[in-house]
CSV table of C-alpha atoms in Angstrom, one decimal:
chain,number,residue,atom,x,y,z
I,1,UNK,CA,-14.0,-0.4,28.3
I,2,UNK,CA,-12.1,2.5,30.2
I,3,UNK,CA,-11.0,5.3,28.2
I,4,UNK,CA,-7.5,5.1,27.2
I,5,UNK,CA,-5.4,7.9,28.6
I,6,UNK,CA,-4.2,11.0,26.8
I,7,UNK,CA,-0.9,10.7,25.4
I,8,UNK,CA,0.9,13.1,26.7
I,9,UNK,CA,-0.4,13.1,29.9
I,10,UNK,CA,1.5,9.1,29.6
I,11,UNK,CA,4.6,10.8,29.3
I,12,UNK,CA,4.6,13.7,31.4
I,13,UNK,CA,5.1,16.5,28.7
I,14,UNK,CA,3.5,19.4,27.4
I,15,UNK,CA,1.6,19.5,23.8
I,16,UNK,CA,4.1,21.7,22.4
I,17,UNK,CA,7.0,19.5,23.3
I,18,UNK,CA,9.6,18.8,21.1
I,19,UNK,CA,11.0,15.1,19.7
I,20,UNK,CA,14.0,15.9,22.5
I,21,UNK,CA,12.0,16.3,25.2
I,22,UNK,CA,9.2,13.2,24.3
I,23,UNK,CA,12.7,10.9,23.7
I,24,UNK,CA,14.0,12.3,27.4
I,25,UNK,CA,11.3,11.8,29.0
I,26,UNK,CA,10.5,8.5,27.4
I,27,UNK,CA,13.6,7.2,28.2
I,28,UNK,CA,13.2,8.2,32.0
I,29,UNK,CA,10.2,6.4,32.1
I,30,UNK,CA,11.2,3.0,30.0
I,31,UNK,CA,14.1,3.1,33.1
I,32,UNK,CA,11.8,3.8,35.5
I,33,UNK,CA,9.6,0.6,35.1
I,34,UNK,CA,11.2,-1.8,33.0
I,35,UNK,CA,10.0,-5.1,35.0
I,36,UNK,CA,12.8,-5.9,34.9
I,37,UNK,CA,14.0,-2.9,37.6
I,38,UNK,CA,10.5,-3.0,38.4
I,39,UNK,CA,9.0,-5.5,40.2
I,40,UNK,CA,5.7,-3.9,41.4
I,41,UNK,CA,2.8,-5.9,39.7
I,42,UNK,CA,1.6,-2.8,37.6
I,43,UNK,CA,5.1,-2.1,36.2
I,44,UNK,CA,4.8,-4.2,32.8
I,45,UNK,CA,1.3,-2.2,31.8
I,46,UNK,CA,3.1,0.6,32.9
I,47,UNK,CA,5.6,0.3,30.6
I,48,UNK,CA,3.6,-0.7,27.7
I,49,UNK,CA,1.3,2.2,27.9
I,50,UNK,CA,4.9,4.8,28.1
I,51,UNK,CA,6.2,2.7,24.8
I,52,UNK,CA,2.6,3.1,22.9
I,53,UNK,CA,2.5,7.1,24.1
I,54,UNK,CA,5.9,7.5,22.6
I,55,UNK,CA,5.5,5.5,19.4
I,56,UNK,CA,2.8,7.7,18.2
I,57,UNK,CA,4.4,11.0,19.8
I,58,UNK,CA,7.7,10.5,18.0
I,59,UNK,CA,6.1,9.9,14.8
I,60,UNK,CA,5.4,13.1,12.5
I,61,UNK,CA,2.1,11.5,10.7
I,62,UNK,CA,0.8,9.6,13.5
I,63,UNK,CA,1.3,12.8,16.2
I,64,UNK,CA,-0.7,14.9,13.9
I,65,UNK,CA,-3.6,12.5,13.3
I,66,UNK,CA,-3.7,12.0,17.1
I,67,UNK,CA,-3.7,15.7,17.6
I,68,UNK,CA,-6.5,16.1,15.2
I,69,UNK,CA,-8.6,13.3,16.3
I,70,UNK,CA,-7.6,12.2,19.6
I,71,UNK,CA,-8.2,8.4,20.5
I,72,UNK,CA,-11.4,8.4,19.5
I,73,UNK,CA,-10.7,8.7,15.7
I,74,UNK,CA,-7.2,8.2,15.7
I,75,UNK,CA,-7.8,4.6,17.2
I,76,UNK,CA,-10.1,3.2,14.3
I,77,UNK,CA,-7.2,4.2,11.8
I,78,UNK,CA,-4.6,2.4,13.7
I,79,UNK,CA,-4.5,-1.7,15.2
I,80,UNK,CA,-1.9,-1.4,18.1
I,81,UNK,CA,0.8,-3.2,15.0
I,82,UNK,CA,0.1,-0.3,13.0
I,83,UNK,CA,1.0,2.1,16.3
I,84,UNK,CA,4.5,0.3,16.9
I,85,UNK,CA,5.4,-0.6,13.2
I,86,UNK,CA,8.1,1.9,12.1
I,87,UNK,CA,9.1,3.1,15.2
I,88,UNK,CA,13.0,3.2,16.2
I,89,UNK,CA,13.0,2.0,20.0
I,90,UNK,CA,17.0,1.7,19.5
I,91,UNK,CA,18.2,5.1,19.3
I,92,UNK,CA,16.5,6.4,22.1
I,93,UNK,CA,19.3,3.7,24.5
I,94,UNK,CA,22.0,3.2,21.4
I,95,UNK,CA,24.6,4.9,24.3
I,96,UNK,CA,23.7,1.9,26.7
I,97,UNK,CA,25.1,-0.6,23.8
I,98,UNK,CA,22.2,-3.1,23.1
I,99,UNK,CA,19.4,-3.8,21.1
I,100,UNK,CA,16.0,-2.4,22.2
I,101,UNK,CA,14.7,-5.0,20.4
I,102,UNK,CA,15.6,-8.0,22.7
I,103,UNK,CA,13.6,-6.1,25.5
I,104,UNK,CA,10.4,-5.9,23.6
I,105,UNK,CA,10.4,-9.4,22.6
I,106,UNK,CA,10.1,-10.9,26.6
I,107,UNK,CA,7.2,-8.0,26.9
I,108,UNK,CA,4.9,-8.1,23.6
I,109,UNK,CA,6.6,-11.9,21.9
I,110,UNK,CA,8.8,-12.8,19.6
I,111,UNK,CA,6.7,-11.6,16.7
I,112,UNK,CA,8.8,-8.5,17.6
I,113,UNK,CA,12.4,-8.1,15.9
I,114,UNK,CA,14.4,-6.4,13.8
I,115,UNK,CA,16.5,-3.2,14.4
I,116,UNK,CA,13.6,-1.4,15.6
I,117,UNK,CA,10.6,-2.4,17.6
I,118,UNK,CA,7.2,-3.0,15.3
I,119,UNK,CA,9.7,-4.5,12.3
I,120,UNK,CA,7.8,-7.7,12.3
I,121,UNK,CA,9.6,-10.8,10.6
I,122,UNK,CA,8.2,-13.1,8.4
I,123,UNK,CA,5.7,-10.7,6.7
I,124,UNK,CA,5.0,-9.2,3.7
I,125,UNK,CA,5.5,-5.1,3.0
I,126,UNK,CA,3.0,-3.2,3.1
I,127,UNK,CA,1.6,-1.0,0.2
I,128,UNK,CA,0.6,2.5,-0.9
I,129,UNK,CA,-1.7,3.6,-3.5
I,130,UNK,CA,-2.6,7.1,-4.2
I,131,UNK,CA,-6.5,7.0,-5.8
I,132,UNK,CA,-7.6,10.0,-7.2
I,133,UNK,CA,-11.6,10.6,-7.2
I,134,UNK,CA,-14.0,13.2,-7.8
I,135,UNK,CA,-15.7,15.4,-5.3
I,136,UNK,CA,-19.1,13.3,-7.1
I,137,UNK,CA,-17.6,10.2,-6.5
I,138,UNK,CA,-16.9,10.7,-2.9
I,139,UNK,CA,-20.7,11.7,-1.8
I,140,UNK,CA,-21.7,8.3,-2.6
I,141,UNK,CA,-20.6,4.3,-2.2
I,142,UNK,CA,-18.5,3.8,-5.0
I,143,UNK,CA,-16.3,0.8,-6.1
I,144,UNK,CA,-13.1,2.0,-7.8
I,145,UNK,CA,-10.6,-1.2,-9.6
I,146,UNK,CA,-6.8,-0.2,-9.2
I,147,UNK,CA,-3.9,-1.6,-10.3
I,148,UNK,CA,-0.8,-2.4,-8.6
I,149,UNK,CA,2.7,-4.1,-8.7
I,150,UNK,CA,3.5,-6.7,-6.2
I,151,UNK,CA,5.2,-10.1,-5.5
I,152,UNK,CA,2.9,-13.1,-5.1
I,153,UNK,CA,3.6,-16.6,-4.8
I,154,UNK,CA,5.4,-18.0,-7.5
I,155,UNK,CA,3.1,-20.6,-9.5
I,156,UNK,CA,6.1,-22.9,-10.9
I,157,UNK,CA,7.5,-24.0,-7.6
I,158,UNK,CA,4.1,-23.0,-5.1
I,159,UNK,CA,6.4,-20.6,-3.2
I,160,UNK,CA,8.9,-23.0,-2.2
I,161,UNK,CA,11.6,-21.6,-4.3
I,162,UNK,CA,12.9,-25.0,-5.6
I,163,UNK,CA,12.8,-26.3,-8.9
I,164,UNK,CA,9.8,-28.3,-9.9
I,165,UNK,CA,10.4,-32.4,-8.4
I,166,UNK,CA,13.1,-31.4,-5.7
I,167,UNK,CA,12.6,-29.9,-2.0
I,168,UNK,CA,14.5,-27.4,-0.1
I,169,UNK,CA,16.2,-29.3,3.0
I,170,UNK,CA,16.1,-28.2,7.0
I,171,UNK,CA,19.3,-26.2,8.1
I,172,UNK,CA,21.5,-27.9,10.4
I,173,UNK,CA,22.0,-25.0,12.1
I,174,UNK,CA,18.6,-23.6,13.4
I,175,UNK,CA,17.0,-26.9,12.7
I,176,UNK,CA,14.7,-25.3,10.5
I,177,UNK,CA,13.9,-22.0,12.8
I,178,UNK,CA,15.5,-19.4,10.9
I,179,UNK,CA,17.0,-17.8,13.7
I,180,UNK,CA,20.0,-18.3,16.9
I,181,UNK,CA,19.9,-17.4,20.3
I,182,UNK,CA,22.4,-15.9,21.8
I,183,UNK,CA,22.8,-15.0,25.6
I,184,UNK,CA,23.8,-10.4,25.8
I,185,UNK,CA,24.2,-9.1,28.9
I,186,UNK,CA,23.1,-5.3,29.2
I,187,UNK,CA,22.5,-2.4,32.0
I,188,UNK,CA,19.2,-4.1,32.3
I,189,UNK,CA,20.8,-7.6,33.0
I,190,UNK,CA,20.6,-10.6,31.3
I,191,UNK,CA,19.0,-11.0,27.9
I,192,UNK,CA,18.8,-13.8,25.4
I,193,UNK,CA,19.2,-12.0,21.4
I,194,UNK,CA,17.4,-13.9,19.1
I,195,UNK,CA,18.6,-13.1,15.8
I,196,UNK,CA,18.1,-14.7,11.8
I,197,UNK,CA,20.0,-17.9,11.2
I,198,UNK,CA,23.5,-17.0,9.4
I,199,UNK,CA,23.6,-19.9,7.5
I,200,UNK,CA,20.1,-20.3,6.0
I,201,UNK,CA,19.6,-16.5,6.4
I,202,UNK,CA,16.4,-16.6,8.0
I,203,UNK,CA,14.5,-18.9,5.7
I,204,UNK,CA,14.7,-22.5,7.7
I,205,UNK,CA,15.7,-24.2,4.9
I,206,UNK,CA,18.5,-24.6,1.8
I,207,UNK,CA,17.7,-24.4,-1.4
I,208,UNK,CA,20.2,-26.7,-3.6
I,209,UNK,CA,18.3,-26.3,-6.5
I,210,UNK,CA,16.4,-23.1,-7.2
I,211,UNK,CA,13.1,-22.5,-9.1
I,212,UNK,CA,14.4,-20.6,-12.2
I,213,UNK,CA,10.9,-18.9,-12.8
I,214,UNK,CA,11.2,-17.2,-9.4
I,215,UNK,CA,15.2,-17.9,-9.0
I,216,UNK,CA,14.8,-19.5,-5.5
I,217,UNK,CA,12.7,-16.3,-3.4
I,218,UNK,CA,9.7,-18.1,-4.0
I,219,UNK,CA,8.1,-14.8,-5.1
I,220,UNK,CA,7.4,-13.4,-8.5
I,221,UNK,CA,6.1,-9.5,-9.8
I,222,UNK,CA,3.0,-9.6,-10.9
I,223,UNK,CA,0.3,-6.7,-11.4
I,224,UNK,CA,-3.0,-7.1,-9.7
I,225,UNK,CA,-6.4,-5.6,-10.1
I,226,UNK,CA,-7.9,-4.8,-6.7
I,227,UNK,CA,-11.5,-3.5,-6.1
I,228,UNK,CA,-11.6,-0.8,-3.6
I,229,UNK,CA,-15.2,0.4,-1.6
I,230,UNK,CA,-15.3,3.6,-0.6
I,231,UNK,CA,-17.9,4.5,1.8
I,232,UNK,CA,-19.7,7.9,0.9
I,233,UNK,CA,-18.1,11.1,2.6
I,234,UNK,CA,-14.6,10.1,2.5
I,235,UNK,CA,-12.6,13.2,2.8
I,236,UNK,CA,-9.3,14.4,0.9
I,237,UNK,CA,-6.3,12.4,2.3
I,238,UNK,CA,-8.0,9.5,4.4
I,239,UNK,CA,-6.2,6.3,4.2
I,240,UNK,CA,-8.1,2.8,3.4
I,241,UNK,CA,-6.5,-0.6,4.8
I,242,UNK,CA,-6.8,-3.5,2.5
I,243,UNK,CA,-5.6,-5.9,5.0
I,244,UNK,CA,-3.6,-9.0,3.2
I,245,UNK,CA,-3.6,-6.9,-0.5
I,246,UNK,CA,0.1,-6.1,0.0
I,247,UNK,CA,3.2,-8.0,-0.9
I,248,UNK,CA,3.6,-11.4,0.3
I,249,UNK,CA,6.4,-12.9,2.4
I,250,UNK,CA,8.7,-15.3,1.6
I,251,UNK,CA,8.4,-19.0,3.5
I,252,UNK,CA,4.8,-19.1,3.7
I,253,UNK,CA,4.7,-15.9,5.7
I,254,UNK,CA,1.7,-13.5,6.0
I,255,UNK,CA,0.9,-10.8,3.4
I,256,UNK,CA,1.5,-7.1,4.3
I,257,UNK,CA,-1.7,-4.8,3.9
I,258,UNK,CA,-2.2,-2.3,1.1
I,259,UNK,CA,-2.9,1.1,2.2
I,260,UNK,CA,-5.2,3.2,-0.7
I,261,UNK,CA,-4.6,7.3,0.1
I,262,UNK,CA,-7.3,8.7,-1.0
I,263,UNK,CA,-6.9,12.2,-3.2
I,264,UNK,CA,-10.2,14.6,-4.1
I,265,UNK,CA,-9.5,15.9,-7.5
I,266,UNK,CA,-11.0,20.1,-7.2
I,267,UNK,CA,-14.4,20.6,-8.5
I,268,UNK,CA,-15.3,23.5,-11.1
I,269,UNK,CA,-17.9,24.8,-8.5
I,270,UNK,CA,-17.9,23.7,-5.2
I,271,UNK,CA,-15.3,23.6,-2.4
I,272,UNK,CA,-15.3,21.7,0.3
I,273,UNK,CA,-14.8,22.1,4.4
I,274,UNK,CA,-15.6,19.4,5.8
I,275,UNK,CA,-19.2,17.8,5.4
I,276,UNK,CA,-20.2,21.3,3.7
I,277,UNK,CA,-19.5,22.6,0.5
I,278,UNK,CA,-19.6,26.3,-1.1
I,279,UNK,CA,-20.6,27.7,-4.2
I,280,UNK,CA,-20.5,31.8,-5.5
I,281,UNK,CA,-23.5,32.7,-6.9
I,282,UNK,CA,-23.3,35.6,-9.0
I,283,UNK,CA,-26.2,37.8,-9.4
I,284,UNK,CA,-27.0,41.3,-11.4
I,285,UNK,CA,-27.6,44.3,-8.8
I,286,UNK,CA,-31.7,44.6,-9.3
I,287,UNK,CA,-32.1,40.9,-8.1
I,288,UNK,CA,-29.9,41.7,-5.1
I,289,UNK,CA,-31.9,45.0,-4.1
I,290,UNK,CA,-35.7,43.5,-5.5
I,291,UNK,CA,-35.0,39.7,-4.7
I,292,UNK,CA,-35.4,37.0,-6.7
I,293,UNK,CA,-35.7,33.0,-7.1
I,294,UNK,CA,-33.0,31.3,-8.7
I,295,UNK,CA,-31.5,28.2,-10.2
I,296,UNK,CA,-28.4,26.6,-8.3
I,297,UNK,CA,-26.2,23.5,-8.8
I,298,UNK,CA,-25.9,20.7,-6.2
I,299,UNK,CA,-24.4,17.6,-6.6
I,300,UNK,CA,-27.9,16.2,-6.5
I,301,UNK,CA,-29.1,18.1,-9.4
I,302,UNK,CA,-30.4,22.1,-9.6
I,303,UNK,CA,-32.6,23.8,-6.6
I,304,UNK,CA,-34.3,27.0,-5.9
I,305,UNK,CA,-33.0,29.4,-3.7
I,306,UNK,CA,-34.9,32.3,-2.6
I,307,UNK,CA,-32.9,35.8,-2.7
I,308,UNK,CA,-34.3,38.4,-0.4
I,309,UNK,CA,-34.5,41.8,-1.2
I,310,UNK,CA,-31.8,43.5,0.4
I,311,UNK,CA,-29.2,40.9,0.1
I,312,UNK,CA,-25.7,42.3,0.4
I,313,UNK,CA,-22.5,41.1,-1.8
I,314,UNK,CA,-20.5,38.1,0.5
I,315,UNK,CA,-24.1,37.6,2.2
I,316,UNK,CA,-23.9,33.8,3.4
I,317,UNK,CA,-26.9,31.6,2.4
I,318,UNK,CA,-27.0,27.9,4.0
I,319,UNK,CA,-29.5,25.0,2.1
I,320,UNK,CA,-29.6,22.4,4.4
I,321,UNK,CA,-28.5,19.0,3.5
I,322,UNK,CA,-27.2,19.8,0.3
I,323,UNK,CA,-23.3,19.1,1.2
I,324,UNK,CA,-21.4,15.7,1.9
I,325,UNK,CA,-22.6,12.7,3.3
I,326,UNK,CA,-21.3,12.8,7.2
I,327,UNK,CA,-18.7,10.1,6.8
I,328,UNK,CA,-19.6,6.5,8.8
I,329,UNK,CA,-21.9,9.1,10.7
I,330,UNK,CA,-25.7,9.9,9.0
I,331,UNK,CA,-27.1,12.7,7.7
I,332,UNK,CA,-25.8,15.4,5.4
I,333,UNK,CA,-23.6,19.3,5.5
I,334,UNK,CA,-25.1,21.9,4.0
I,335,UNK,CA,-24.4,24.2,0.6
I,336,UNK,CA,-23.1,27.2,1.2
I,337,UNK,CA,-24.0,29.7,-0.8
I,338,UNK,CA,-21.9,33.1,-1.1
I,339,UNK,CA,-23.4,36.1,-3.0
I,340,UNK,CA,-21.3,37.5,-5.4
I,341,UNK,CA,-23.0,41.2,-7.0
I,342,UNK,CA,-22.0,41.4,-11.1
I,343,UNK,CA,-20.8,44.7,-12.1
I,344,UNK,CA,-21.3,45.4,-15.9
I,345,UNK,CA,-18.3,46.8,-17.3
I,346,UNK,CA,-20.7,47.9,-20.8
I,347,UNK,CA,-23.7,49.3,-20.6
I,348,UNK,CA,-26.4,50.8,-23.2
I,349,UNK,CA,-27.5,54.6,-23.3
I,350,UNK,CA,-30.5,53.6,-21.7
I,351,UNK,CA,-29.1,51.8,-18.8
I,352,UNK,CA,-27.0,54.6,-18.4
I,353,UNK,CA,-29.4,56.7,-18.0
I,354,UNK,CA,-31.3,54.9,-15.7
I,355,UNK,CA,-28.5,53.9,-13.1
I,356,UNK,CA,-28.1,58.0,-13.0
I,357,UNK,CA,-31.5,58.5,-12.1
I,358,UNK,CA,-31.4,55.6,-9.2
I,359,UNK,CA,-28.1,57.9,-8.3
I,360,UNK,CA,-30.0,60.8,-8.0
I,361,UNK,CA,-33.0,59.4,-6.2
I,362,UNK,CA,-30.1,58.1,-3.6
I,363,UNK,CA,-27.8,61.2,-4.0
I,364,UNK,CA,-25.1,59.7,-5.1
I,365,UNK,CA,-22.3,61.4,-7.0
I,366,UNK,CA,-21.3,59.4,-10.3
I,367,UNK,CA,-18.9,59.9,-12.9
I,368,UNK,CA,-20.6,62.1,-15.6
I,369,UNK,CA,-20.5,61.1,-19.3
I,370,UNK,CA,-17.3,61.4,-21.2
I,371,UNK,CA,-15.4,62.0,-18.7
I,372,UNK,CA,-12.8,60.0,-16.9
I,373,UNK,CA,-11.5,60.2,-13.3
I,374,UNK,CA,-7.7,60.8,-12.7
I,375,UNK,CA,-6.0,58.9,-10.0
């Protein structure tokens, strides 16, 4: 499979371009490559390419993730449907007086409609759940049960919206299609505009005796427990997509998706940086000078760390393979131990005498007993 071109190069803008520059460049290219204006064989594919680039770079969150991950990581998180969902192309051409969604219906198919491109008809809403987990849970494959409120098909009417023993009748205006067509002229030529049927409000059917349980919607609110599988090494802010676990759609449409955003609770001992963990180890001055073997904690239990003689304050020692599992990869990161020197606030007379003798050996000036330095 050929490597996808860089979105910034596709639109011909620098990486630091602002939204207005991205919008202006896309508008110019869209006018140039729209298939109704440009009859070259590659025009339609080029039009799709620049529209995809605009859908990503005009969205702050998608642009940030694309800048961080590039195509390889970005494409793992987003499907084509995700990329275009929520992108509002209408504002780019609002001064031309037509609904830009009409153009995309011809190129991408009839599933795209509404005021903004990517808002699919007859599909349930997506849901977002924010899940807090511990660092220990993030370090291994974990299953968490979450409870979410969502719309589901009514058990009484089976999702039809009609009272038991009755049926909804087909709308005579749209013949059950739920949409009507109107011819419209725009700057690109003559287009067929598809809008929801005003008689049945896009449902295709009319209910004369609505179900009392769901009031004719075919849907009811419920709380549902769902098991979420977390892969080892998952990081803060990562979103897991559970297909079909979002809101149910009316009229038997496809359900939306559930997005689970992972938050990792700060750990009392470790600080995470990608696959590596940081830990601060306090040691005494004699241990730093003479060296020692000490026990340090890891996520798998304590391990022995050798402190060499002459270790300095803030020196970082590395314990390989004791960090976090590499997310969707192999191996583990490292545990980086930062050494801190403990300075006691109170000492005995014998300890003081030993330190004064040591200071004399190093030819260092120290504060005499019973006197205080003034600032």
